[in-house]
Short mmCIF file of C-alpha atoms in Angstrom, two decimals:
data_model
loop_
_atom_site.label_atom_id
_atom_site.label_comp_id
_atom_site.label_asym_id
_atom_site.label_seq_id
_atom_site.Cartn_x
_atom_site.Cartn_y
_atom_site.Cartn_z
CA UNK X 157 0.00 0.00 0.00
CA UNK X 158 1.38 3.38 -0.91
CA UNK X 159 1.77 5.90 1.87
CA UNK X 160 0.23 9.31 1.39
CA UNK X 161 2.40 12.10 2.63
CA UNK X 162 1.68 15.76 2.75
CA UNK X 163 4.03 17.68 0.48
CA UNK X 164 6.45 20.22 1.90
CA UNK X 165 4.90 23.62 2.11
CA UNK X 166 6.30 26.15 -0.30
CA UNK X 167 7.46 28.39 2.49
CA UNK X 168 9.67 25.56 3.78
CA UNK X 169 10.97 24.48 0.41
CA UNK X 170 14.42 25.75 -0.44
CA UNK X 171 14.40 24.77 -4.08
CA UNK X 172 12.66 26.57 -6.86
CA UNK X 173 10.52 28.96 -4.83
CA UNK X 174 11.41 32.58 -5.65
CA UNK X 175 12.46 34.46 -2.57
CA UNK X 176 9.86 37.16 -3.13
CA UNK X 177 7.14 34.53 -3.18
CA UNK X 178 8.37 32.99 0.03
CA UNK X 179 8.48 36.45 1.61
CA UNK X 180 4.94 37.14 0.44
CA UNK X 181 3.70 33.87 1.89
CA UNK X 182 5.41 34.67 5.18
CA UNK X 183 3.89 38.14 5.21
CA UNK X 184 0.44 36.77 4.59
CA UNK X 185 0.82 34.13 7.27
CA UNK X 186 1.62 36.89 9.73
CA UNK X 187 -1.40 38.86 8.65
CA UNK X 188 -3.44 39.29 11.82
CA UNK X 189 -6.56 40.29 9.96
CA UNK X 190 -8.57 43.34 10.92
CA UNK X 191 -7.57 45.28 14.01
CA UNK X 192 -9.29 44.89 17.35
CA UNK X 193 -11.37 48.03 16.95
CA UNK X 194 -12.77 46.81 13.68
CA UNK X 195 -13.64 43.43 15.15
CA UNK X 196 -15.30 45.08 18.13
CA UNK X 197 -17.34 47.29 15.85
CA UNK X 198 -18.58 44.29 13.92
CA UNK X 199 -19.20 42.35 17.14
CA UNK X 200 -21.48 45.12 18.39
CA UNK X 201 -23.48 44.93 15.22
CA UNK X 202 -23.85 41.23 15.84
CA UNK X 203 -25.05 41.88 19.39
CA UNK X 204 -27.89 43.81 17.87
CA UNK X 205 -28.58 40.90 15.56
CA UNK X 206 -28.42 38.47 18.48
CA UNK X 207 -31.08 40.48 20.26
CA UNK X 208 -33.22 40.81 17.19
CA UNK X 209 -33.05 37.41 15.63
CA UNK X 210 -34.81 35.30 18.27
CA UNK X 211 -37.95 37.36 18.00
CA UNK X 212 -38.07 36.90 14.29
CA UNK X 213 -39.45 40.38 13.94
CA UNK X 214 -36.36 42.24 12.84
CA UNK X 215 -34.52 39.71 10.77
CA UNK X 216 -34.66 40.47 7.12
CA UNK X 217 -35.79 37.98 4.54
CA UNK X 218 -32.30 38.21 3.23
CA UNK X 219 -30.86 37.20 6.57
CA UNK X 220 -33.04 34.14 6.91
CA UNK X 221 -32.38 32.97 3.44
CA UNK X 222 -28.69 33.48 4.03
CA UNK X 223 -28.85 31.42 7.20
CA UNK X 224 -30.54 28.64 5.38
CA UNK X 225 -28.05 28.73 2.58
CA UNK X 226 -25.11 28.81 4.93
CA UNK X 227 -26.20 25.96 7.11
CA UNK X 228 -27.80 23.91 4.39
CA UNK X 229 -30.68 23.03 6.69
CA UNK X 230 -34.34 23.74 6.33
CA UNK X 231 -33.85 25.51 3.07
CA UNK X 232 -37.35 25.21 1.78
CA UNK X 233 -39.01 26.05 5.06
CA UNK X 234 -36.82 29.03 5.72
CA UNK X 235 -36.99 30.30 2.19
CA UNK X 236 -40.74 30.16 2.45
CA UNK X 237 -40.58 32.01 5.73
CA UNK X 238 -38.27 34.56 4.17
CA UNK X 239 -40.69 35.23 1.37
CA UNK X 240 -43.47 35.58 3.88
CA UNK X 241 -41.44 37.96 6.00
CA UNK X 242 -40.39 40.03 3.05
CA UNK X 243 -43.97 40.33 2.06
CA UNK X 244 -45.01 41.42 5.51
CA UNK X 245 -42.15 43.85 5.86
CA UNK X 246 -43.13 45.43 2.61
CA UNK X 247 -46.87 45.33 2.89
CA UNK X 248 -47.55 45.72 6.60
CA UNK X 249 -44.48 46.35 8.73
CA UNK X 250 -46.47 46.94 11.91
CA UNK X 251 -47.89 43.42 11.89
CA UNK X 252 -45.99 40.82 13.85
CA UNK X 253 -44.31 38.34 11.61
CA UNK X 254 -44.18 34.60 11.86
CA UNK X 255 -41.03 33.26 13.39
CA UNK X 256 -39.40 31.01 10.89
CA UNK X 257 -38.48 27.51 11.87
CA UNK X 258 -35.27 27.59 13.84
CA UNK X 259 -32.25 26.26 12.14
CA UNK X 260 -31.15 23.07 13.75
CA UNK X 261 -27.95 21.15 13.61
CA UNK X 262 -26.13 21.60 10.36
CA UNK X 263 -25.35 18.31 8.75
CA UNK X 264 -21.80 17.43 7.95
CA UNK X 265 -20.91 19.19 4.75
CA UNK X 266 -21.10 16.82 1.81
CA UNK X 267 -18.11 15.05 0.48
CA UNK X 268 -17.66 15.17 -3.24
CA UNK X 269 -18.82 12.02 -4.83
CA UNK X 270 -16.19 9.43 -5.46
CA UNK X 271 -16.14 5.75 -6.07
CA UNK X 272 -15.91 3.36 -3.17
CA UNK X 273 -13.37 1.29 -4.99
CA UNK X 274 -10.93 4.10 -5.46
CA UNK X 275 -7.42 2.93 -4.66
CA UNK X 276 -4.98 5.01 -2.68
CA UNK X 277 -2.79 7.37 -4.60
CA UNK X 278 0.86 8.09 -4.59
CA UNK X 279 1.19 11.72 -3.77
CA UNK X 280 1.74 13.94 -6.83
CA UNK X 281 4.91 15.33 -5.34
CA UNK X 282 6.34 11.86 -5.35
CA UNK X 283 5.69 11.52 -9.02
CA UNK X 284 8.16 12.42 -11.74
CA UNK X 285 6.11 15.08 -13.44
CA UNK X 286 4.14 16.68 -10.63
CA UNK X 287 5.58 19.61 -8.76
CA UNK X 288 9.17 18.54 -9.09
CA UNK X 289 10.41 21.29 -6.84
CA UNK X 290 8.57 19.97 -3.85
CA UNK X 291 10.51 16.80 -3.38
CA UNK X 292 13.62 18.23 -1.80
CA UNK X 293 14.03 19.00 1.86
CA UNK X 294 10.76 17.49 2.84
CA UNK X 295 9.88 17.99 6.48
CA UNK X 296 8.66 15.15 8.63
CA UNK X 297 5.90 13.59 6.63
CA UNK X 298 2.44 12.96 7.98
CA UNK X 299 0.58 9.78 7.32
CA UNK X 300 -3.06 10.34 6.66
CA UNK X 301 -5.70 8.24 8.28
CA UNK X 302 -7.62 7.85 5.06
CA UNK X 303 -4.63 6.31 3.39
CA UNK X 304 -4.05 4.01 6.29
CA UNK X 305 -7.64 2.90 6.23
CA UNK X 306 -7.70 2.04 2.57
CA UNK X 307 -7.30 -1.58 1.67
CA UNK X 308 -7.50 -1.09 -2.05
CA UNK X 309 -4.48 -1.89 -4.20
CA UNK X 310 -2.23 0.99 -5.16
CA UNK X 311 -2.52 2.41 -8.63
CA UNK X 312 0.86 2.52 -10.37
CA UNK X 313 2.59 5.82 -9.89
CA UNK X 314 3.31 6.05 -13.59
CA UNK X 315 -0.41 5.95 -14.32
CA UNK X 316 -1.11 8.75 -11.87
CA UNK X 317 1.78 10.70 -13.25
CA UNK X 318 0.56 10.35 -16.81
CA UNK X 319 -2.92 11.43 -15.79
CA UNK X 320 -1.67 14.50 -13.96
CA UNK X 321 0.61 15.40 -16.82
CA UNK X 322 -2.21 15.23 -19.35
CA UNK X 323 -4.56 17.27 -17.23
CA UNK X 324 -1.95 19.85 -16.38
CA UNK X 325 -1.26 20.31 -20.07
CA UNK X 326 -4.97 20.62 -20.71
CA UNK X 327 -5.25 23.20 -17.96
CA UNK X 328 -2.33 25.19 -19.33
CA UNK X 329 -3.91 25.24 -22.78
CA UNK X 330 -7.43 25.92 -21.63
CA UNK X 331 -7.77 29.66 -22.11
CA UNK X 332 -5.49 30.27 -25.05
CA UNK X 333 -5.91 26.96 -26.90
CA UNK X 334 -9.19 25.41 -25.85
CA UNK X 335 -9.24 23.00 -28.80
CA UNK X 336 -5.94 21.58 -27.66
CA UNK X 337 -7.22 21.40 -24.10
CA UNK X 338 -10.28 19.49 -25.24
CA UNK X 339 -8.16 17.11 -27.29
CA UNK X 340 -6.05 16.41 -24.24
CA UNK X 341 -9.19 15.73 -22.23
CA UNK X 342 -10.36 13.34 -24.92
CA UNK X 343 -7.00 11.66 -24.79
CA UNK X 344 -7.31 11.31 -21.05
CA UNK X 345 -10.77 9.85 -21.44
CA UNK X 346 -9.52 7.32 -23.97
CA UNK X 347 -6.49 6.29 -21.98
CA UNK X 348 -7.87 6.55 -18.46
CA UNK X 349 -11.56 5.83 -18.74
CA UNK X 350 -11.72 4.92 -15.06
CA UNK X 351 -8.82 7.11 -14.06
CA UNK X 352 -8.28 8.87 -10.80
CA UNK X 353 -9.02 12.34 -12.05
CA UNK X 354 -12.12 11.93 -14.15
CA UNK X 355 -13.85 14.73 -12.29
CA UNK X 356 -11.01 17.14 -13.04
CA UNK X 357 -11.03 16.05 -16.68
CA UNK X 358 -14.73 16.61 -17.08
CA UNK X 359 -14.51 20.05 -15.52
CA UNK X 360 -11.73 21.01 -17.93
CA UNK X 361 -13.57 19.58 -20.91
CA UNK X 362 -16.74 21.50 -20.12
CA UNK X 363 -14.85 24.75 -19.83
CA UNK X 364 -12.99 24.05 -23.08
CA UNK X 365 -16.27 23.42 -24.89
CA UNK X 366 -17.62 26.73 -23.63
CA UNK X 367 -14.56 28.58 -24.85
CA UNK X 368 -14.93 26.87 -28.20
CA UNK X 369 -18.49 28.09 -28.44
CA UNK X 370 -19.90 24.56 -28.43
CA UNK X 371 -22.61 25.48 -25.97
CA UNK X 372 -24.92 22.53 -26.59
CA UNK X 373 -22.22 20.00 -25.96
CA UNK X 374 -20.99 21.96 -22.99
CA UNK X 375 -24.43 22.11 -21.44
CA UNK X 376 -25.05 18.42 -22.01
CA UNK X 377 -21.76 17.53 -20.41
CA UNK X 378 -22.39 20.02 -17.58
CA UNK X 379 -25.72 18.36 -16.91
CA UNK X 380 -24.05 14.96 -16.76
CA UNK X 381 -21.37 16.37 -14.50
CA UNK X 382 -23.93 17.65 -12.02
CA UNK X 383 -25.60 14.27 -11.91
CA UNK X 384 -22.37 12.39 -11.50
CA UNK X 385 -20.72 14.78 -9.04
CA UNK X 386 -23.59 16.46 -7.24
CA UNK X 387 -21.43 17.97 -4.51
CA UNK X 388 -18.30 18.77 -6.45
CA UNK X 389 -16.94 22.19 -5.70
CA UNK X 390 -16.05 22.52 -9.36
CA UNK X 391 -19.75 23.25 -9.70
CA UNK X 392 -19.26 26.76 -8.38
CA UNK X 393 -16.74 27.62 -11.01
CA UNK X 394 -18.52 25.83 -13.83
CA UNK X 395 -21.87 27.35 -13.00
CA UNK X 396 -20.37 30.74 -13.81
CA UNK X 397 -20.08 29.53 -17.38
CA UNK X 398 -23.81 28.90 -17.61
CA UNK X 399 -25.43 32.09 -16.43
CA UNK X 400 -29.01 31.16 -17.19
CA UNK X 401 -30.99 29.54 -14.33
CA UNK X 402 -30.65 25.81 -14.33
CA UNK A 197 -29.80 20.15 22.44
CA UNK A 198 -26.52 18.40 22.97
CA UNK A 199 -24.28 18.26 25.98
CA UNK A 200 -20.98 20.02 25.84
CA UNK A 201 -19.75 23.57 25.74
CA UNK A 202 -22.24 26.30 26.57
CA UNK A 203 -23.86 28.07 23.69
CA UNK A 204 -22.46 31.52 23.19
CA UNK A 205 -23.82 34.49 21.35
CA UNK A 206 -22.69 35.18 17.83
CA UNK A 207 -21.00 38.34 19.12
CA UNK A 208 -18.99 36.33 21.62
CA UNK A 209 -18.00 33.87 18.95
CA UNK A 210 -17.13 36.75 16.70
CA UNK A 211 -14.79 38.29 19.24
CA UNK A 212 -12.99 34.98 19.51
CA UNK A 213 -12.89 33.92 15.89
CA UNK A 214 -13.86 37.00 13.89
CA UNK A 215 -10.39 38.05 12.83
CA UNK A 216 -9.63 34.51 11.71
CA UNK A 217 -12.80 34.26 9.62
CA UNK A 218 -12.37 37.73 8.14
CA UNK A 219 -8.80 36.95 7.12
CA UNK A 220 -9.70 33.53 5.75
CA UNK A 221 -12.49 34.93 3.60
CA UNK A 222 -10.09 37.50 2.19
CA UNK A 223 -7.55 34.81 1.41
CA UNK A 224 -10.24 32.82 -0.33
CA UNK A 225 -10.87 35.76 -2.62
CA UNK A 226 -13.74 37.67 -1.05
CA UNK A 227 -13.27 41.35 -1.94
CA UNK A 228 -12.54 43.79 0.84
CA UNK A 229 -15.80 45.60 0.23
CA UNK A 230 -17.83 42.47 0.99
CA UNK A 231 -15.83 40.75 3.66
CA UNK A 232 -17.35 42.50 6.70
CA UNK A 233 -20.87 41.50 5.76
CA UNK A 234 -19.87 38.01 4.82
CA UNK A 235 -17.98 37.53 8.07
CA UNK A 236 -21.05 38.53 10.01
CA UNK A 237 -23.21 36.19 7.97
CA UNK A 238 -20.96 33.32 8.93
CA UNK A 239 -21.34 34.05 12.64
CA UNK A 240 -25.05 34.56 12.54
CA UNK A 241 -25.35 31.15 10.92
CA UNK A 242 -22.96 29.60 13.38
CA UNK A 243 -24.83 30.97 16.35
CA UNK A 244 -28.16 29.80 15.03
CA UNK A 245 -26.93 26.31 14.42
CA UNK A 246 -24.80 25.89 17.50
CA UNK A 247 -27.79 25.12 19.67
CA UNK A 248 -27.88 21.59 18.42
CA UNK A 249 -24.62 21.26 16.63
CA UNK A 250 -22.87 18.21 17.96
CA UNK A 251 -19.42 19.43 17.04
CA UNK A 252 -19.59 22.72 18.81
CA UNK A 253 -16.36 21.99 20.60
CA UNK A 254 -14.77 22.03 17.17
CA UNK A 255 -15.95 25.42 16.09
CA UNK A 256 -12.84 26.29 14.15
CA UNK A 257 -13.02 23.19 11.95
CA UNK A 258 -16.62 24.01 11.26
CA UNK A 259 -15.78 27.61 10.49
CA UNK A 260 -13.32 26.45 7.87
CA UNK A 261 -16.04 24.49 6.12
CA UNK A 262 -18.56 27.31 6.28
CA UNK A 263 -16.04 29.86 5.06
CA UNK A 264 -15.04 27.69 2.12
CA UNK A 265 -18.66 27.23 1.16
CA UNK A 266 -19.52 30.87 1.66
CA UNK A 267 -16.54 32.17 -0.30
CA UNK A 268 -17.46 29.86 -3.18
CA UNK A 269 -21.06 30.99 -3.04
CA UNK A 270 -19.99 34.59 -3.02
CA UNK A 271 -17.75 34.13 -6.01
CA UNK A 272 -20.57 32.45 -7.85
CA UNK A 273 -22.88 35.35 -7.15
CA UNK A 274 -20.49 37.82 -8.67
CA UNK A 275 -19.86 38.41 -12.36
CA UNK A 276 -16.92 36.37 -13.64
CA UNK A 277 -13.74 38.26 -12.98
CA UNK A 278 -11.60 39.22 -15.88
CA UNK A 279 -8.46 37.19 -16.19
CA UNK A 280 -5.50 38.44 -14.25
CA UNK A 281 -2.47 39.53 -16.17
CA UNK A 282 0.64 38.42 -14.38
CA UNK A 283 2.67 41.23 -15.83
CA UNK A 284 0.43 43.71 -14.10
CA UNK A 285 1.49 42.47 -10.71
CA UNK A 286 3.79 45.35 -10.09
CA UNK A 287 0.87 47.72 -10.09
CA UNK A 288 -0.35 48.89 -6.72
CA UNK A 289 -3.33 47.08 -5.25
CA UNK A 290 -6.21 49.24 -4.05
CA UNK A 291 -7.59 46.37 -2.02
CA UNK A 292 -5.01 45.60 0.61
CA UNK A 293 -5.68 46.36 4.28
CA UNK A 294 -2.15 46.13 5.59
CA UNK A 295 0.10 48.39 7.60
CA UNK A 296 3.42 49.04 5.95
CA UNK A 297 3.89 49.73 2.30
CA UNK A 298 6.37 46.92 1.85
CA UNK A 299 4.28 44.26 3.53
CA UNK A 300 1.29 45.75 1.78
CA UNK A 301 2.84 45.22 -1.57
CA UNK A 302 3.99 41.69 -0.81
CA UNK A 303 0.51 40.67 0.22
CA UNK A 304 -1.03 42.42 -2.72
CA UNK A 305 1.28 40.58 -5.05
CA UNK A 306 0.39 37.28 -3.45
CA UNK A 307 -3.28 38.14 -3.67
CA UNK A 308 -3.00 38.71 -7.38
CA UNK A 309 -1.03 35.52 -7.84
CA UNK A 310 -3.79 33.65 -6.04
CA UNK A 311 -6.32 35.27 -8.34
CA UNK A 312 -4.82 33.30 -11.20
CA UNK A 313 -6.17 30.12 -9.69
CA UNK A 314 -9.69 28.91 -10.10
CA UNK A 315 -11.73 28.59 -6.95
CA UNK A 316 -11.16 24.89 -6.18
CA UNK A 317 -7.41 25.15 -6.49
CA UNK A 318 -7.18 28.49 -4.72
CA UNK A 319 -9.11 27.11 -1.78
CA UNK A 320 -6.85 24.10 -1.38
CA UNK A 321 -3.73 26.21 -1.83
CA UNK A 322 -4.81 28.75 0.77
CA UNK A 323 -5.84 26.17 3.33
CA UNK A 324 -2.62 24.22 2.95
CA UNK A 325 -0.01 26.89 2.36
CA UNK A 326 -1.38 29.76 4.44
CA UNK A 327 -3.71 28.21 6.99
CA UNK A 328 -1.28 25.33 7.44
CA UNK A 329 -3.91 22.64 7.65
CA UNK A 330 -2.89 19.09 6.91
CA UNK A 331 -4.05 17.78 3.57
CA UNK A 332 -6.58 15.55 5.32
CA UNK A 333 -7.97 18.64 7.05
CA UNK A 334 -8.05 20.48 3.75
CA UNK A 335 -10.05 17.68 2.15
CA UNK A 336 -12.41 17.74 5.10
CA UNK A 337 -12.90 21.50 4.90
CA UNK A 338 -13.40 21.47 1.15
CA UNK A 339 -15.53 18.35 1.16
CA UNK A 340 -13.53 16.57 -1.48
CA UNK A 341 -11.67 13.27 -1.62
CA UNK A 342 -8.15 13.42 -0.27
CA UNK A 343 -6.76 12.54 -3.68
CA UNK A 344 -8.53 15.49 -5.22
CA UNK A 345 -7.05 17.80 -2.62
CA UNK A 346 -3.58 16.52 -3.43
CA UNK A 347 -4.12 17.03 -7.12
CA UNK A 348 -5.49 20.53 -6.68
CA UNK A 349 -2.61 21.52 -4.48
CA UNK A 350 0.00 20.15 -6.87
CA UNK A 351 -1.65 21.86 -9.80
CA UNK A 352 -2.07 25.16 -7.97
CA UNK A 353 1.51 25.09 -6.77
CA UNK A 354 2.76 24.47 -10.26
CA UNK A 355 0.81 27.39 -11.65
CA UNK A 356 1.81 29.76 -8.87
CA UNK A 357 5.47 28.82 -9.25
CA UNK A 358 5.36 29.25 -13.00
CA UNK A 359 3.86 32.71 -12.65
CA UNK A 360 6.25 33.71 -9.88
CA UNK A 361 9.27 32.60 -11.88
CA UNK A 362 8.10 34.59 -14.83
CA UNK A 363 7.83 37.62 -12.62
CA UNK A 364 11.26 36.98 -11.21
CA UNK A 365 12.77 36.77 -14.67
CA UNK A 366 11.16 40.06 -15.60
CA UNK A 367 12.40 41.67 -12.43
CA UNK A 368 8.88 42.40 -11.23
CA UNK A 369 9.50 41.54 -7.66
#
């Protein structure tokens, strides 16, 4: 079984990372965020919200719908309440509003769909073509629990490497040479029909089709993507390519 | 209701974790103009859900997940950004809330390098390289398979390094 190891972080890597980039990463890591006064100011605004929200009379429809969206719970009920509240706020603000159903425990956020029979993977930084600069001066490696728990046979590193190489080339070509990117995706599909990175390939292919102006094909493939990977966070990016309501 | 830590107000939670959430949302690409409101949204939601949330002793892990989701949702709600030109990175950033000009510029440059990445890869890169989560924690926060997190990180790193080296060659440091 191959052992998954976290790659060295760029800030710790001595090879190949421009000094200005390392300095910028260090500067951002030290970024404390907003100052205490700013946080206190925002906290006071939240105290007002804390006082207002339980009554349900001051929360805006926007707030309730945002809560529902953020927590992923009770979406329909809260959206309905939000519409009702908006209506009342607009039509008759003096009338007490209905308290929407409280939001209960948020469920664990969904994990992107993947096959149960997926084998463990050799880390890309251990592969010949992926992030070659990351292999030197590796700090103490961590072993992940997911890797340790997997009993599936390891996929050959060369296969993973070839997949990553193809998809990286497709990604590099995507904006300036979408036809080439799509051809590389097709090549990946032909050579790695059940490959590790089918989700990445499909996302690239959809974007390439959009850039090529092949909207029908793109939309068909996008629809299939949503069915196959209903919780993929590629959906956020890809949805931007299809502005009409879906 | 679950046993465990007492439920605190969203303002209390904000005082404890607000700076962290604000900074994380910025790193994930939320514009300065929107980050105050979005940070507050996160805490209102957290407070509402904490009453029965079984993991309320692990607020920070939960905040990571909510911030990732919220930043993605925010990006989706905005018009697609125009592509970032690497060669413009020496221009001053109007969107950097830092203290000294030098640090300001370093962070601004990093911010614009991050803007090259699409949202999935930026998220993984930020969580791993700046928030210093383990890759397993990154996958958990993002809600993706561990292998996907590894791929996204490797790909993001490659793109960032390529862009940075180009800048270095052109002397735009």
